[in-house]
Coordinates of C-alpha atoms and ligand atoms in Angstrom, one line a residue:
M10 CA -27.3 18.9 -11.1
R11 CA -28.9 15.9 -12.6
M12 CA -28.4 15.7 -16.3
K13 CA -29.1 13.1 -18.9
K14 CA -26.2 12.8 -21.3
H15 CA -26.7 13.8 -25.0
N16 CA -23.4 15.5 -25.6
R17 CA -20.5 14.7 -23.4
G18 CA -18.6 17.8 -22.8
T19 CA -15.8 16.2 -20.8
G20 CA -12.3 17.2 -20.5
K21 CA -9.5 15.2 -21.9
I22 CA -8.6 11.9 -20.3
T23 CA -4.9 11.0 -20.2
G24 CA -3.6 7.4 -19.9
M25 CA -6.9 5.8 -19.6
E26 CA -9.5 4.8 -22.0
Q27 CA -12.9 6.2 -21.5
I28 CA -15.6 3.5 -21.9
S29 CA -18.1 4.3 -24.6
K30 CA -21.8 4.0 -23.9
V31 CA -21.9 0.7 -25.7
S32 CA -19.8 -1.2 -23.2
G33 CA -20.9 -2.3 -19.7
I34 CA -24.0 -4.4 -19.7
I35 CA -24.5 -4.6 -23.2
G36 CA -20.7 -5.1 -24.0
P37 CA -21.1 -8.6 -25.4
V38 CA -23.5 -7.5 -28.2
R39 CA -21.6 -4.5 -29.3
S40 CA -19.6 -6.5 -31.8
W41 CA -22.7 -7.2 -34.0
I42 CA -25.2 -4.5 -33.4
P43 CA -24.4 -1.3 -35.3
L44 CA -23.6 1.7 -33.1
S45 CA -26.5 3.8 -34.4
L46 CA -29.0 1.1 -33.5
L47 CA -27.5 0.9 -29.9
W48 CA -27.9 4.6 -29.4
I49 CA -31.6 4.3 -30.2
F50 CA -31.8 1.2 -28.0
L51 CA -30.2 3.0 -25.1
S52 CA -32.4 6.1 -25.5
L53 CA -35.6 3.9 -25.0
P54 CA -37.0 5.2 -21.6
W55 CA -37.7 1.7 -20.2
I56 CA -34.1 0.6 -20.5
P57 CA -32.5 2.5 -17.5
H58 CA -35.2 1.3 -15.2
S59 CA -34.8 -2.5 -16.1
V60 CA -31.0 -2.1 -15.9
Q61 CA -31.4 -0.5 -12.5
A62 CA -33.5 -3.2 -11.3
Q63 CA -31.1 -5.8 -12.5
V64 CA -28.2 -4.3 -10.4
S65 CA -30.0 -3.1 -7.4
L66 CA -28.1 -3.4 -4.1
R67 CA -29.0 -6.3 -1.9
Y68 CA -26.8 -5.6 1.2
A69 CA -30.0 -5.5 3.4
Q70 CA -30.5 -9.1 2.4
N71 CA -26.9 -9.9 3.3
E72 CA -25.7 -10.2 -0.3
T73 CA -23.0 -8.2 -2.2
V74 CA -22.9 -7.5 -5.8
T75 CA -20.8 -9.6 -8.2
W76 CA -17.9 -7.9 -10.1
Q77 CA -20.1 -7.8 -13.3
E78 CA -23.0 -6.2 -11.5
A79 CA -20.8 -3.5 -10.1
I80 CA -19.4 -2.6 -13.4
D81 CA -22.7 -2.8 -15.0
M82 CA -24.2 -0.4 -12.4
Y83 CA -21.3 2.1 -12.8
G84 CA -21.7 1.7 -16.6
W85 CA -25.3 2.7 -16.2
L86 CA -24.6 5.6 -14.0
D87 CA -22.1 6.8 -16.6
R88 CA -24.7 6.6 -19.3
Q89 CA -27.3 8.6 -17.1
Y90 CA -25.3 11.4 -15.9
E91 CA -22.9 14.1 -17.4
E92 CA -21.2 14.3 -14.0
A93 CA -20.0 10.6 -14.1
V94 CA -17.6 8.6 -16.2
L95 CA -16.5 5.1 -16.0
M96 CA -13.1 4.4 -17.4
K97 CA -10.9 1.5 -18.1
A98 CA -7.6 2.1 -16.2
G99 CA -5.3 -0.7 -17.2
E100 CA -5.1 -4.4 -16.7
T101 CA -5.5 -6.9 -13.9
D102 CA -4.2 -10.4 -13.6
A103 CA -7.6 -11.8 -14.3
G104 CA -7.3 -10.5 -17.8
R105 CA -10.2 -8.0 -17.2
P106 CA -9.6 -4.4 -16.9
L107 CA -9.3 -2.3 -13.7
H108 CA -12.0 0.4 -13.8
L109 CA -12.1 3.8 -12.3
F110 CA -15.4 5.7 -11.8
V111 CA -15.3 9.5 -11.5
I112 CA -18.0 11.9 -10.2
S113 CA -17.1 15.5 -11.2
A114 CA -19.8 18.0 -10.8
G115 CA -18.2 20.3 -13.4
G116 CA -18.0 17.5 -15.9
I117 CA -14.2 17.8 -15.8
F118 CA -12.6 14.5 -15.8
D119 CA -8.9 15.0 -16.4
P120 CA -6.9 15.4 -13.0
D121 CA -4.8 18.3 -14.1
S122 CA -7.8 20.4 -14.9
I123 CA -9.5 19.3 -11.7
R124 CA -6.6 20.4 -9.6
A125 CA -6.3 23.7 -11.7
A126 CA -9.9 24.3 -10.8
G127 CA -9.0 24.2 -7.0
K128 CA -11.0 21.1 -6.3
A129 CA -10.1 18.4 -3.9
I130 CA -9.6 14.8 -5.2
F131 CA -11.1 12.2 -2.9
F132 CA -10.1 8.6 -3.9
I133 CA -11.9 5.5 -2.8
N134 CA -10.3 2.0 -3.3
N135 CA -12.5 -1.1 -2.9
G136 CA -12.2 -4.8 -3.1
I137 CA -8.5 -5.2 -2.5
H138 CA -9.8 -8.0 -0.2
P139 CA -13.0 -9.1 -2.0
G140 CA -14.0 -11.2 1.1
E141 CA -14.5 -7.8 2.7
P142 CA -16.9 -6.0 0.2
C143 CA -18.6 -3.5 2.3
G144 CA -17.1 -0.5 0.5
V145 CA -17.9 -2.1 -2.9
D146 CA -21.7 -1.8 -2.1
A147 CA -21.2 1.3 0.0
S148 CA -19.6 3.1 -3.0
L149 CA -22.2 2.0 -5.4
K150 CA -24.9 3.5 -3.0
L151 CA -22.8 6.6 -2.6
A152 CA -22.4 7.1 -6.4
D153 CA -26.1 6.3 -7.2
E154 CA -27.4 8.6 -4.6
L155 CA -25.0 11.5 -5.1
L156 CA -25.7 11.6 -8.9
S157 CA -29.5 11.2 -8.5
G158 CA -29.7 14.0 -6.1
K159 CA -31.3 11.7 -3.5
D160 CA -28.4 12.3 -1.2
P161 CA -28.4 15.9 0.1
Y162 CA -24.6 15.5 0.4
A163 CA -24.5 16.1 -3.5
R164 CA -24.0 19.6 -2.6
F165 CA -20.5 18.7 -1.3
L166 CA -19.5 17.7 -4.9
E167 CA -19.2 21.4 -5.7
H168 CA -15.6 21.4 -4.3
T169 CA -14.6 17.8 -4.5
V170 CA -14.2 15.2 -7.3
V171 CA -14.8 11.6 -6.1
A172 CA -12.7 8.9 -7.9
I173 CA -13.8 5.2 -7.1
V174 CA -12.1 2.0 -7.9
P175 CA -15.1 -0.2 -8.0
V176 CA -13.0 -3.4 -7.4
L177 CA -9.1 -3.6 -7.3
N178 CA -8.8 -7.3 -6.9
V179 CA -10.9 -8.4 -9.9
G180 CA -9.8 -12.1 -9.8
G181 CA -10.5 -12.4 -6.2
M182 CA -13.9 -11.0 -6.6
L183 CA -14.6 -13.4 -9.6
N184 CA -13.5 -16.3 -7.2
R185 CA -16.9 -16.2 -5.4
G186 CA -17.8 -18.5 -2.6
S187 CA -19.4 -18.8 0.8
H188 CA -16.4 -20.2 2.9
F189 CA -13.5 -17.7 2.5
R190 CA -14.2 -15.8 5.7
A191 CA -14.6 -18.1 8.6
N192 CA -14.8 -15.4 11.3
Q193 CA -17.2 -13.1 9.3
N194 CA -20.9 -12.6 9.5
G195 CA -21.8 -12.5 5.7
P196 CA -22.4 -11.6 3.0
V197 CA -23.7 -15.1 2.0
E198 CA -21.4 -15.1 -1.1
H199 CA -18.1 -13.1 -1.3
G200 CA -14.9 -13.0 -3.0
F201 CA -11.5 -14.4 -2.1
R202 CA -8.5 -12.3 -0.6
G203 CA -5.8 -13.6 -3.1
N204 CA -6.0 -12.3 -6.6
A205 CA -5.8 -14.3 -9.8
R206 CA -2.2 -15.0 -8.9
N207 CA -3.1 -15.7 -5.2
L208 CA -1.4 -12.4 -4.2
D209 CA -2.5 -10.3 -1.3
L210 CA -2.6 -7.0 -3.1
N211 CA -2.4 -5.1 0.2
R212 CA 1.2 -6.2 0.4
D213 CA 2.0 -5.4 -3.3
F214 CA 2.5 -1.7 -3.5
I215 CA 6.4 -1.7 -3.6
K216 CA 7.1 -5.0 -5.4
L217 CA 4.2 -4.6 -7.8
D218 CA 4.0 -8.2 -8.7
S219 CA 0.5 -7.8 -9.9
R220 CA -0.9 -5.9 -12.9
N221 CA -3.8 -4.8 -10.6
T222 CA -1.4 -2.8 -8.3
R223 CA 0.6 -1.6 -11.3
S224 CA -2.5 -0.2 -12.8
L225 CA -3.6 1.5 -9.5
V226 CA -0.2 3.0 -8.9
R227 CA -0.3 4.5 -12.3
L228 CA -3.7 5.9 -11.6
L229 CA -2.5 7.2 -8.2
R230 CA 0.5 9.0 -9.6
E231 CA -1.8 10.5 -12.3
W232 CA -4.6 11.6 -10.0
E233 CA -2.4 12.5 -6.8
P234 CA -5.4 12.2 -4.5
D235 CA -5.6 14.7 -1.7
V236 CA -7.5 12.0 0.5
F237 CA -7.5 8.3 -0.1
V238 CA -9.7 5.7 1.7
D239 CA -9.2 2.0 1.3
T240 CA -12.2 -0.2 2.5
H241 CA -11.9 -3.5 4.5
T242 CA -13.6 -5.6 7.1
S243 CA -11.7 -6.4 10.3
D244 CA -10.7 -9.6 12.1
G245 CA -9.9 -9.8 15.9
A246 CA -11.7 -8.9 19.2
D247 CA -15.3 -8.5 19.7
Y248 CA -16.7 -5.0 20.7
P249 CA -19.8 -2.9 20.0
Y250 CA -18.4 -0.6 17.4
V251 CA -19.3 -1.4 13.7
I252 CA -16.6 0.8 12.2
T253 CA -13.0 1.4 13.0
L254 CA -10.4 3.6 11.3
I255 CA -6.6 3.4 10.6
H256 CA -4.4 6.4 9.6
S257 CA -0.7 6.7 9.2
P258 CA 1.0 7.2 12.6
Q259 CA 1.6 10.9 13.1
Q260 CA 5.4 10.5 13.2
R261 CA 5.4 9.2 9.7
L262 CA 3.8 12.4 8.4
E263 CA 5.2 15.7 7.6
R264 CA 4.6 18.2 10.6
V265 CA 2.1 20.4 8.8
Q266 CA 0.2 17.3 7.7
S267 CA 0.2 15.5 11.2
E268 CA -1.1 18.8 12.8
F269 CA -3.9 19.1 10.3
L270 CA -4.8 15.5 10.4
N271 CA -4.9 15.3 14.3
G272 CA -6.1 18.7 14.9
T273 CA -8.8 19.1 12.3
M274 CA -9.6 16.2 10.2
L275 CA -9.7 13.3 12.6
P276 CA -11.9 15.2 15.2
F277 CA -14.2 16.1 12.3
L278 CA -14.5 12.5 11.2
Y279 CA -15.1 11.0 14.6
D280 CA -17.6 13.7 15.4
A281 CA -19.4 13.2 12.1
M282 CA -19.6 9.5 12.8
K283 CA -21.1 10.2 16.2
N284 CA -24.1 11.8 14.5
T285 CA -24.7 8.6 12.7
P286 CA -25.9 5.3 14.0
Y287 CA -22.2 4.1 13.7
E288 CA -19.9 5.7 16.2
M289 CA -16.4 5.2 15.2
I290 CA -13.3 4.2 17.0
P291 CA -9.5 3.8 16.1
Y292 CA -8.7 0.4 14.6
V293 CA -8.7 -2.1 17.5
W294 CA -5.4 -4.0 17.7
S295 CA -5.2 -5.1 21.3
M296 CA -2.0 -4.5 23.3
D297 CA -2.8 -7.7 25.1
Q298 CA -5.1 -10.7 24.0
T299 CA -8.1 -8.4 24.4
P300 CA -8.6 -4.5 24.1
G301 CA -9.3 -4.0 27.9
K302 CA -5.6 -3.2 28.6
G303 CA -5.2 -0.9 25.7
I304 CA -4.9 -0.9 21.8
V305 CA -1.9 0.1 19.7
G306 CA -1.6 2.1 16.5
F307 CA -0.6 0.5 13.2
M308 CA 2.5 1.2 11.3
D309 CA 1.6 1.3 7.7
Y310 CA 4.9 0.6 5.9
P311 CA 4.8 1.2 2.2
R312 CA 3.8 -2.3 1.1
Y313 CA 0.2 -1.3 2.2
T314 CA -2.0 0.9 0.2
T315 CA -2.1 3.6 2.7
G316 CA 1.6 3.3 3.5
Y317 CA 2.3 3.7 0.0
T318 CA -0.1 6.8 -0.7
S319 CA 1.3 8.4 2.5
L320 CA 4.8 8.5 0.8
F321 CA 3.3 11.0 -1.5
N322 CA 1.4 13.0 1.1
T323 CA -1.9 11.9 0.5
L324 CA -4.0 11.9 3.7
S325 CA -4.8 8.2 3.8
F326 CA -7.2 5.9 5.7
T327 CA -8.0 2.3 6.0
V328 CA -11.7 1.7 7.1
E329 CA -12.3 -1.7 8.9
T330 CA -15.8 -2.6 9.7
H331 CA -16.3 -5.2 12.4
M332 CA -16.7 -8.7 11.0
L333 CA -19.4 -9.8 13.4
K334 CA -21.9 -7.0 12.6
P335 CA -24.7 -7.6 10.0
F336 CA -23.5 -6.9 6.5
E337 CA -26.1 -4.2 6.2
D338 CA -24.7 -2.3 9.1
R339 CA -21.2 -2.6 7.8
V340 CA -22.1 -1.3 4.3
L341 CA -24.0 1.7 5.9
A342 CA -21.3 2.5 8.3
T343 CA -18.7 2.6 5.4
W344 CA -21.2 4.7 3.4
H345 CA -21.6 7.2 6.3
L346 CA -17.8 7.5 6.7
L347 CA -17.3 8.0 2.9
R348 CA -19.8 10.8 3.1
A349 CA -18.2 12.4 6.0
V350 CA -15.0 12.3 4.2
L351 CA -16.7 14.0 1.2
Q352 CA -18.1 16.6 3.4
F353 CA -14.8 17.3 5.0
C354 CA -13.0 17.6 1.6
S355 CA -15.6 20.1 0.4
T356 CA -15.6 22.2 3.5
H357 CA -11.7 22.3 3.6
P358 CA -10.6 22.1 0.0
T359 CA -8.2 25.0 0.1
E360 CA -6.6 23.9 3.4
I361 CA -6.3 20.2 2.1
R362 CA -4.5 21.5 -0.9
E363 CA -2.3 24.0 0.9
V364 CA -1.3 21.4 3.6
K365 CA -0.4 19.0 0.9
K366 CA 1.8 21.6 -0.8
Q367 CA 3.5 22.6 2.4
A368 CA 3.9 18.9 3.4
M369 CA 5.6 18.3 0.0
E370 CA 8.0 21.2 0.6
E371 CA 8.8 19.9 4.0
K372 CA 9.4 16.4 2.7
I373 CA 11.6 17.5 -0.2
G374 CA 13.6 19.6 2.3
R375 CA 14.2 16.6 4.8
D376 CA 17.8 15.6 5.7
T377 CA 16.8 12.2 7.2
F378 CA 14.1 9.5 6.9
T379 CA 13.2 6.8 9.3
L380 CA 13.3 3.3 7.7
R381 CA 12.2 1.3 10.7
W382 CA 9.9 2.1 13.6
E383 CA 9.1 0.5 17.0
Q384 CA 6.1 0.8 19.1
D385 CA 6.5 3.2 22.1
T386 CA 5.1 1.4 24.9
S387 CA 5.8 4.0 27.5
R388 CA 3.6 6.8 25.8
Y389 CA -0.1 6.6 25.4
E390 CA -3.3 8.7 25.1
R391 CA -6.5 7.8 27.0
L392 CA -9.3 6.6 24.8
S393 CA -13.0 6.3 26.0
F394 CA -13.7 2.8 24.7
K395 CA -16.8 0.6 24.8
G396 CA -16.1 -3.2 25.2
Y397 CA -17.6 -6.5 26.2
A398 CA -16.3 -8.5 29.1
A399 CA -13.6 -10.9 28.0
R400 CA -13.9 -14.2 29.9
T401 CA -12.8 -17.8 29.6
K402 CA -14.6 -21.1 30.0
P403 CA -13.7 -24.7 29.2
S404 CA -13.6 -25.4 25.4
L405 CA -15.9 -28.3 24.4
V406 CA -13.7 -28.9 21.5
T407 CA -10.2 -28.8 22.9
G408 CA -10.8 -29.2 26.6
H409 CA -8.6 -26.1 27.3
P410 CA -9.8 -22.9 28.5
R411 CA -11.1 -20.7 25.7
L412 CA -11.8 -16.9 25.2
Y413 CA -15.3 -15.7 24.7
Y414 CA -16.7 -12.1 24.9
D415 CA -19.9 -11.7 27.0
R416 CA -22.1 -9.3 25.1
K417 CA -24.4 -9.3 28.1
A418 CA -21.6 -7.6 30.1
P419 CA -20.8 -4.5 28.2
W420 CA -18.3 -2.1 29.8
K421 CA -17.1 1.6 29.0
K422 CA -13.9 2.8 30.3
E423 CA -10.7 4.8 29.4
I424 CA -8.2 2.5 28.0
P425 CA -4.5 3.3 26.9
Y426 CA -4.0 4.0 23.2
Y427 CA -0.4 3.5 22.4
K428 CA -0.3 5.4 19.1
Y429 CA 3.4 6.5 19.2
F430 CA 6.4 5.0 17.6
N431 CA 10.1 5.6 18.0
P432 CA 12.6 5.5 15.0
V433 CA 14.9 2.6 15.1
I434 CA 16.8 3.0 11.9
Q435 CA 17.3 6.4 10.3
V436 CA 19.3 7.4 7.1
E437 CA 20.6 10.7 5.8
V438 CA 19.5 11.7 2.3
P439 CA 22.2 11.7 -0.4
E440 CA 21.8 14.1 -3.3
Y441 CA 21.7 11.3 -5.8
Y442 CA 21.1 7.6 -6.0
I443 CA 22.8 5.9 -9.0
L444 CA 21.1 2.7 -10.3
P445 CA 22.9 0.5 -12.8
G446 CA 20.5 0.2 -15.8
A447 CA 21.0 -3.6 -15.6
W448 CA 18.5 -3.7 -12.7
Q449 CA 15.6 -3.0 -15.1
E450 CA 12.9 -4.4 -12.9
V451 CA 13.6 -1.6 -10.3
A452 CA 14.2 1.0 -13.0
E453 CA 10.7 0.0 -14.4
R454 CA 9.0 0.4 -10.9
L455 CA 10.6 3.8 -10.4
R456 CA 9.4 5.0 -13.8
L457 CA 5.8 3.7 -13.0
N458 CA 6.0 5.9 -9.9
G459 CA 7.0 9.0 -11.7
V460 CA 10.6 9.2 -10.6
E461 CA 12.7 11.6 -12.6
M462 CA 16.1 10.4 -13.6
K463 CA 18.8 10.8 -16.3
E464 CA 20.9 8.3 -18.1
F465 CA 24.7 8.6 -18.1
T466 CA 25.6 9.2 -21.8
A467 CA 29.1 8.0 -21.5
D468 CA 31.0 5.5 -19.1
T469 CA 31.7 7.5 -16.0
V470 CA 34.0 6.9 -13.0
L471 CA 32.8 8.6 -9.7
E472 CA 33.6 8.4 -6.0
V473 CA 30.4 7.2 -4.3
E474 CA 29.2 5.7 -1.2
V475 CA 28.6 2.0 -1.6
Y476 CA 26.8 -0.5 0.8
Y477 CA 28.0 -4.0 1.5
I478 CA 25.3 -6.2 2.8
G479 CA 26.1 -7.9 6.2
D480 CA 23.7 -10.0 8.0
Y481 CA 19.9 -10.4 7.3
N482 CA 17.1 -12.6 8.1
T483 CA 15.2 -14.5 5.3
R484 CA 11.7 -16.0 5.8
R485 CA 11.8 -19.9 5.5
E486 CA 8.3 -19.8 3.7
P487 CA 7.6 -17.5 0.8
Y488 CA 5.6 -14.6 1.8
N489 CA 3.4 -13.2 -1.0
G490 CA 5.7 -14.7 -3.7
H491 CA 9.0 -13.6 -2.0
Y492 CA 11.6 -14.7 0.4
W493 CA 11.4 -11.4 2.2
H494 CA 14.5 -10.2 3.9
S495 CA 14.6 -8.2 7.2
E496 CA 16.9 -7.0 9.9
T497 CA 19.5 -6.3 7.2
S498 CA 22.8 -4.8 8.3
V499 CA 25.2 -3.0 6.0
R500 CA 28.8 -1.6 5.9
R501 CA 29.3 1.6 4.1
E502 CA 32.4 2.5 2.0
N503 CA 33.5 5.3 -0.2
E504 CA 34.8 3.9 -3.5
R505 CA 35.5 4.8 -6.9
V506 CA 33.0 3.0 -9.2
R507 CA 32.8 2.7 -12.9
F508 CA 29.3 3.4 -14.2
L509 CA 28.3 2.6 -17.6
A510 CA 26.5 4.6 -20.3
G511 CA 22.8 4.2 -19.8
D512 CA 23.1 3.7 -15.9
L513 CA 20.6 6.0 -14.1
L514 CA 21.4 9.1 -12.1
I515 CA 18.4 9.7 -9.7
P516 CA 18.1 13.2 -8.0
V517 CA 16.7 12.6 -4.6
R518 CA 15.0 15.9 -4.0
Q519 CA 11.9 15.4 -6.0
E520 CA 8.3 14.5 -5.2
A521 CA 9.2 10.9 -4.9
I522 CA 11.9 11.6 -2.4
E523 CA 10.6 9.3 0.4
Y524 CA 9.5 6.7 -2.1
L525 CA 13.2 6.7 -3.2
V526 CA 14.7 6.6 0.2
Q527 CA 12.3 3.8 1.6
T528 CA 12.8 1.6 -1.6
L529 CA 16.5 2.1 -2.4
E530 CA 18.0 2.2 1.1
P531 CA 18.7 -1.6 1.7
R532 CA 17.6 -1.5 5.2
G533 CA 14.2 -0.1 4.4
Y534 CA 11.5 -2.4 5.7
D535 CA 9.9 -2.5 2.3
S536 CA 13.0 -1.8 0.2
F537 CA 13.7 -3.4 -3.1
F538 CA 16.5 -5.3 -1.2
S539 CA 14.0 -6.6 1.3
W540 CA 11.7 -7.8 -1.6
N541 CA 14.6 -9.8 -3.2
F542 CA 15.1 -7.5 -6.3
F543 CA 18.9 -7.5 -5.5
D544 CA 19.4 -11.1 -4.4
A545 CA 21.8 -11.8 -7.3
V546 CA 24.5 -9.8 -5.4
L547 CA 24.3 -12.3 -2.4
F548 CA 25.8 -15.0 -4.7
R549 CA 29.5 -15.6 -5.2
N550 CA 30.3 -16.1 -8.9
E551 CA 34.1 -17.1 -8.5
Y552 CA 35.8 -19.6 -6.3
F553 CA 38.9 -21.4 -5.7
S554 CA 40.2 -25.0 -5.7
P555 CA 41.9 -25.7 -2.3
Y556 CA 44.8 -27.7 -3.7
I557 CA 45.7 -25.0 -6.2
F558 CA 45.3 -22.2 -3.6
E559 CA 47.6 -23.7 -0.9
E560 CA 50.7 -22.0 -2.1
T561 CA 49.1 -18.7 -2.7
A562 CA 47.5 -18.9 0.7
Q563 CA 51.0 -19.4 2.3
E564 CA 52.4 -16.4 0.4
I565 CA 49.6 -14.1 1.5
L566 CA 50.0 -15.1 5.2
E567 CA 53.8 -14.6 4.9
A568 CA 53.3 -11.1 3.2
D569 CA 50.7 -10.0 5.8
P570 CA 51.9 -10.6 9.4
G571 CA 48.7 -9.0 10.8
L572 CA 46.5 -11.3 8.9
K573 CA 48.6 -14.2 10.0
R574 CA 48.2 -13.3 13.7
E575 CA 44.5 -13.2 13.2
F576 CA 44.5 -16.4 11.3
E577 CA 46.5 -18.2 14.0
A578 CA 44.4 -16.8 16.9
L579 CA 41.3 -18.2 15.2
R580 CA 43.0 -21.6 14.6
S581 CA 43.9 -22.0 18.2
G582 CA 40.7 -20.5 19.7
D583 CA 38.0 -21.9 17.5
S584 CA 37.8 -25.7 17.4
V585 CA 35.4 -25.9 14.3
F586 CA 37.8 -23.6 12.4
S587 CA 40.9 -25.5 13.4
A588 CA 39.4 -28.9 12.3
N589 CA 38.3 -27.7 8.9
P590 CA 41.2 -27.0 6.3
Y591 CA 38.6 -25.8 3.8
L592 CA 37.3 -23.1 6.1
Q593 CA 40.8 -22.1 6.8
L594 CA 41.8 -21.6 3.2
R595 CA 38.4 -19.7 2.5
Y596 CA 39.2 -17.4 5.3
I597 CA 42.5 -16.4 3.4
Y598 CA 40.8 -16.4 0.1
E599 CA 38.1 -14.1 1.1
R600 CA 40.8 -11.6 2.5
S601 CA 42.9 -11.8 -0.8
P602 CA 42.8 -9.7 -3.9
W603 CA 41.1 -12.8 -5.7
S604 CA 38.0 -12.6 -3.6
E605 CA 35.6 -10.8 -5.9
P606 CA 35.0 -7.2 -4.8
T607 CA 31.4 -7.0 -5.9
F608 CA 30.2 -9.9 -3.7
R609 CA 27.5 -8.5 -1.4
R610 CA 28.1 -5.0 -2.8
Y611 CA 24.7 -3.3 -3.1
P612 CA 24.3 -2.0 -6.6
V613 CA 22.6 1.2 -5.8
C614 CA 25.2 3.9 -4.9
R615 CA 24.8 7.2 -3.0
Y616 CA 26.4 10.1 -4.7
S617 CA 26.7 13.7 -3.4
L618 CA 28.8 16.4 -5.2
Ligands
ZN7 ZN1 -8.6 -6.4 4.5

């Protein structure tokens, strides 16, 4: 399957710019060398070898590639093989493009044609946290060896197309240093977690503050991957395993998908890794301080890559290699896992696609969704686990007892794996949401996610369900650029609301159904309300002057004996209230017709015919 490129017989590529052969490592010179000369230059036989040597992988020497080296190497692979293309896929906050590298044995590079050919799409995202670059190097090794035929797993490309984001967080990767990962064993130089705007991109998938994540979301909606893997390095406890795996908790998935994941795919992946030097274990998040008393599952809410991709029924995984293992082992363990996923995709392409299709039917037919989950600490599975004895000794720094893991005292036993969650907040699905067009930042994000909606062509009055925001907690310090809200309570009312021409009517039963419910329901953990998109409704625009309102307040109380009784009860029972005349007048104002009706009224309405 190895072919030099002379004529590129590729399919159409929509929404992305395919990089020409003159970009990449020789990009800087293309502006002044005539194109024809470049073709001659590139066709010289010694060029590929020198380029290959320049970008050779150095993970065995505890080094990771730079962003430029990664792009150069993918560019070189693009020029060498008909089965590979490096594309520019939108912008990043660092001003340099996001790239996508696609390996397609049939030479078809547009996602619709790939799906029509019955192939599975396996999507790998790297460098969201550039301090954890195992996947960056592992993906380069994977691509190089699959395309050259050195890797016998190249045969699995027959039924699967591999799409690789070389580096999502370009700015973080360019910000290279040696002291960003205090708890990590190399590589010597690595990138920084925050992007060019200091955002943690693995919290950005709903709010979409970064151009990086917007570009990736556009890509994901265009490619609709069957399987998605995000590559990381872990923090936390010490134990012998080099590699751990996170997947969406089974309750978050549709039934058919949960059964396929737990019954077929996960056993395959764990078994496959047993046949490598790197046995894999579920992600180790200790129930207690150390894993000895059990580990817990991870609830991947939609802010995370895999939480987001799961909304659209992609089978999604986060790979976390262990921070204290040598970089070479972390790269190789990640590489083995990526190969195992490729093998699985190629040996189950029809099932994967059928399960995804059925899961989408299940999802679109759902009556309720869960907005918040809590760990079920009463239910667990037993997990065979290898650990190190956790002990304490006096700290020579603080004088207090300190934790340490004794690697000379390994243990193996069954520990509880608390992988179940219980729903805390559920909501029933309306037929439509109505989003006033004024909230254009939200509308823009819905469009980016492929949501289908219609504009009202004339002003229209409808009887709808509206929410009034009650209590909520707000973080005291900004979290990823936002004062994130949580624990939001709402009151629901039926009201006649006047919508304007241009407001957006959004049918809920479409492929984005769960995305819509999780983002537009204000109590959603990662809703647009939680991420501050609707904070303006929490502000009271109009007010009253106490000395002018005195007479009106008196008339209101006289006309409403019930209100007067409540008012007097508060005055006699609440000393703060009775000592504060302004509070008393405000109490009456807020219950009067002059109090603005849209204060705290959440703008997105629920509408059912
Ligand atoms: Zn990470």
